[in-house]
Structure formats: C-alpha cells, structure tokens
Amino acid sequence: MLNVTRLREFLLEVKAAISDINFTQTVVDDSELTKFLNERKTSDNNFLIAILPQFGITGTEDGIKWDNQLMFMILRKGADKDFKNHDEYMNEFALTQTVVKNFIEYIITQKTQGNGELCGLLSDLKESSIIILPVWKKTGCNGWQIQIDLLSRF
C-alpha cells in the first residue's frame, strides 16, 4: 500500500525535477481540491495535484500485491474571460500537455533506471494503465488528469 507521506514527498521531487511545476498539493476529495484551487493565483501555474489513492488487492495467497490506483492533475488557472477566443483556450491545454508529457517521461525514466522515486514502487508501474483525460473549468482551471496503477508488496 502506497504510503501517503511518501506520495507527498514524491510530489516535491517531481516539482524539483520539472521546472514548469510551481505548486503541489495532495488532497482527499473534490471539495478539498476546490478549496486549494480557489486559493491559487495564475502566477502559481502550473499545479501538480495528487488525489489520495484507492487500493485493491490482486494475486493469490502466496503472490498477493496491493494495486495502488493513483490520480494526478496538472492544471493551470485562467478564467474564461481571460481567453479572447477559442484558440487561446486551447493553448491552455497545449501548455499543460507539455508538462504532462514531462511528468510521464519522468516516472517512466524512474522506473527504467530502477531507482524508483516512490521507494522502488515505480518498478511495478503498469504502463498500460496510464490514462490521460482533459479537465476543463475545474474551479477556474484547465489541464489534464492522469491515472496510474502501481503494484506493491502486500
């Protein structure tokens, strides 16, 4: 089971590695996410948010592992009135998409180098589980949601 403290440390490590990330936060649910996003300013862009993971168990009695289902968001704050046209609005997604690409490259590099930033858990990253979805108008923010599954020892 992925340790919550280690997840929070991981966000800080990602922030140090990816200069485009200016703010990180771990939240429990949507109401807490809304609170933190309301406190942010456009000068804080880009935000890396981790939502506390969900856990399941996979395998059989002598091969049981935790299935850690992680969700991250990479967001930029910008009100609709800030966009003069649809192209400017789409540019917000292009800007955060670059940060998402860097984030995915970072975690895959950590896995392949074998020194996994999440206490070695990235060695059991299921690359095929990575899903990236657009997020729009989430408390005045736009960007991407990233879903990742990791296996870890029981």
Short mmCIF file of C-alpha atoms in Angstrom, two decimals:
data_model
loop_
_atom_site.label_atom_id
_atom_site.label_comp_id
_atom_site.label_asym_id
_atom_site.label_seq_id
_atom_site.Cartn_x
_atom_site.Cartn_y
_atom_site.Cartn_z
CA MET A 1 0.00 0.00 0.00
CA LEU A 2 1.50 3.31 -1.05
CA ASN A 3 2.40 5.44 1.95
CA VAL A 4 0.65 8.85 1.91
CA THR A 5 3.73 10.64 3.30
CA ARG A 6 5.86 9.13 0.53
CA LEU A 7 3.34 10.28 -2.08
CA ARG A 8 3.60 13.86 -0.77
CA GLU A 9 7.40 13.67 -0.89
CA PHE A 10 7.18 12.37 -4.45
CA LEU A 11 5.26 15.49 -5.49
CA LEU A 12 8.07 17.68 -4.16
CA GLU A 13 10.64 15.59 -6.01
CA VAL A 14 8.69 15.94 -9.25
CA LYS A 15 8.42 19.70 -8.68
CA ALA A 16 12.20 19.89 -8.26
CA ALA A 17 12.75 17.85 -11.44
CA ILE A 18 10.20 19.64 -13.66
CA SER A 19 10.72 23.39 -13.54
CA ASP A 20 7.30 24.14 -15.09
CA ILE A 21 5.55 22.88 -11.93
CA ASN A 22 5.18 25.71 -9.41
CA PHE A 23 2.73 24.31 -6.85
CA THR A 24 1.96 20.84 -5.47
CA GLN A 25 -0.76 19.59 -3.16
CA THR A 26 -2.23 16.27 -2.03
CA VAL A 27 -5.99 16.23 -1.49
CA VAL A 28 -8.61 13.75 -0.31
CA ASP A 29 -11.60 14.66 -2.44
CA ASP A 30 -13.20 17.16 -4.81
CA SER A 31 -14.26 19.60 -2.09
CA GLU A 32 -10.71 19.84 -0.79
CA LEU A 33 -9.41 20.22 -4.35
CA THR A 34 -11.83 23.12 -4.89
CA LYS A 35 -10.61 24.82 -1.71
CA PHE A 36 -6.94 24.69 -2.77
CA LEU A 37 -7.66 25.73 -6.36
CA ASN A 38 -9.63 28.75 -5.16
CA GLU A 39 -6.57 29.84 -3.17
CA ARG A 40 -4.27 29.70 -6.19
CA LYS A 41 -3.36 32.59 -8.48
CA THR A 42 -2.40 32.46 -12.14
CA SER A 43 1.16 33.28 -11.05
CA ASP A 44 1.20 29.85 -9.34
CA ASN A 45 0.66 27.98 -12.65
CA ASN A 46 1.26 25.00 -13.21
CA PHE A 47 -0.20 22.94 -10.36
CA LEU A 48 0.53 19.26 -9.72
CA ILE A 49 -2.22 17.77 -7.57
CA ALA A 50 -2.32 14.22 -6.20
CA ILE A 51 -5.61 12.73 -5.04
CA LEU A 52 -5.21 10.13 -2.29
CA PRO A 53 -5.02 6.72 -3.94
CA GLN A 54 -7.53 3.93 -3.95
CA PHE A 55 -6.26 0.45 -3.11
CA GLY A 56 -7.20 -3.02 -4.17
CA ILE A 57 -5.60 -6.42 -3.79
CA THR A 58 -4.53 -8.61 -6.66
CA GLY A 59 -2.99 -12.10 -6.91
CA THR A 60 -3.40 -15.25 -4.90
CA GLU A 61 -2.43 -16.25 -1.36
CA ASP A 62 1.34 -16.56 -1.90
CA GLY A 63 1.54 -13.80 -4.51
CA ILE A 64 -0.74 -11.06 -3.17
CA LYS A 65 0.09 -7.44 -4.04
CA TRP A 66 -1.54 -4.08 -3.50
CA ASP A 67 -2.96 -2.44 -6.59
CA ASN A 68 -2.45 1.29 -5.95
CA GLN A 69 -4.71 3.39 -8.18
CA LEU A 70 -3.23 6.89 -8.35
CA MET A 71 -4.70 10.06 -9.78
CA PHE A 72 -2.78 13.25 -10.52
CA MET A 73 -3.90 16.51 -12.10
CA ILE A 74 -1.77 19.07 -13.87
CA LEU A 75 -3.74 22.31 -14.05
CA ARG A 76 -3.45 25.99 -14.95
CA LYS A 77 -5.68 28.70 -13.56
CA GLY A 78 -7.31 31.01 -16.08
CA ALA A 79 -10.86 32.33 -16.11
CA ASP A 80 -12.94 32.14 -19.30
CA LYS A 81 -12.84 35.92 -19.52
CA ASP A 82 -9.04 35.68 -19.82
CA PHE A 83 -9.38 33.96 -23.19
CA LYS A 84 -10.09 36.22 -26.16
CA ASN A 85 -11.03 33.28 -28.37
CA HIS A 86 -11.18 29.51 -28.58
CA ASP A 87 -7.57 29.27 -29.79
CA GLU A 88 -6.30 30.90 -26.58
CA TYR A 89 -8.44 28.48 -24.57
CA MET A 90 -6.96 25.50 -26.46
CA ASN A 91 -3.46 26.89 -25.88
CA GLU A 92 -4.02 26.35 -22.13
CA PHE A 93 -4.38 22.63 -22.84
CA ALA A 94 -1.29 22.65 -25.07
CA LEU A 95 0.76 24.29 -22.31
CA THR A 96 -0.29 21.78 -19.67
CA GLN A 97 0.02 18.90 -22.14
CA THR A 98 3.75 19.60 -22.36
CA VAL A 99 4.01 19.39 -18.56
CA VAL A 100 2.03 16.12 -18.59
CA LYS A 101 4.43 14.68 -21.16
CA ASN A 102 7.39 15.65 -18.96
CA PHE A 103 5.67 14.10 -15.92
CA ILE A 104 5.03 10.79 -17.72
CA GLU A 105 8.61 10.74 -19.06
CA TYR A 106 9.86 11.37 -15.52
CA ILE A 107 8.01 8.44 -13.94
CA ILE A 108 8.91 6.06 -16.77
CA THR A 109 12.57 7.10 -16.52
CA GLN A 110 12.47 6.47 -12.77
CA LYS A 111 11.07 3.01 -13.43
CA THR A 112 13.61 2.08 -16.11
CA GLN A 113 16.53 3.37 -14.04
CA GLY A 114 15.36 1.13 -11.22
CA ASN A 115 15.75 3.77 -8.53
CA GLY A 116 12.02 4.49 -8.31
CA GLU A 117 11.23 7.71 -6.51
CA LEU A 118 8.31 6.02 -4.76
CA CYS A 119 10.51 3.72 -2.65
CA GLY A 120 11.00 1.36 -5.58
CA LEU A 121 7.29 1.11 -6.30
CA LEU A 122 7.73 2.52 -9.79
CA SER A 123 9.41 -0.75 -10.72
CA ASP A 124 5.88 -2.19 -10.73
CA LEU A 125 4.32 0.65 -12.71
CA LYS A 126 1.76 -0.76 -15.14
CA GLU A 127 2.44 1.46 -18.17
CA SER A 128 -0.65 0.15 -19.93
CA SER A 129 -2.75 1.55 -17.08
CA ILE A 130 -1.78 5.18 -17.76
CA ILE A 131 -4.82 7.19 -18.81
CA ILE A 132 -4.76 10.92 -19.50
CA LEU A 133 -8.04 12.85 -19.65
CA PRO A 134 -8.76 16.56 -20.19
CA VAL A 135 -10.03 18.64 -17.26
CA TRP A 136 -11.85 21.89 -18.03
CA LYS A 137 -13.38 24.66 -15.96
CA LYS A 138 -12.49 22.91 -12.70
CA THR A 139 -12.69 25.81 -10.24
CA GLY A 140 -11.38 28.11 -12.96
CA CYS A 141 -8.64 25.67 -14.02
CA ASN A 142 -7.96 23.66 -17.14
CA GLY A 143 -5.49 20.86 -17.80
CA TRP A 144 -5.21 17.10 -17.52
CA GLN A 145 -5.98 14.23 -15.18
CA ILE A 146 -3.51 11.33 -15.12
CA GLN A 147 -4.50 7.91 -13.80
CA ILE A 148 -1.77 5.38 -12.99
CA ASP A 149 -1.76 1.91 -11.43
CA LEU A 150 1.19 0.64 -9.41
CA LEU A 151 1.61 -2.73 -7.79
CA SER A 152 3.35 -3.01 -4.42
CA ARG A 153 4.16 -5.70 -1.89
CA PHE A 154 1.37 -6.75 0.43
#
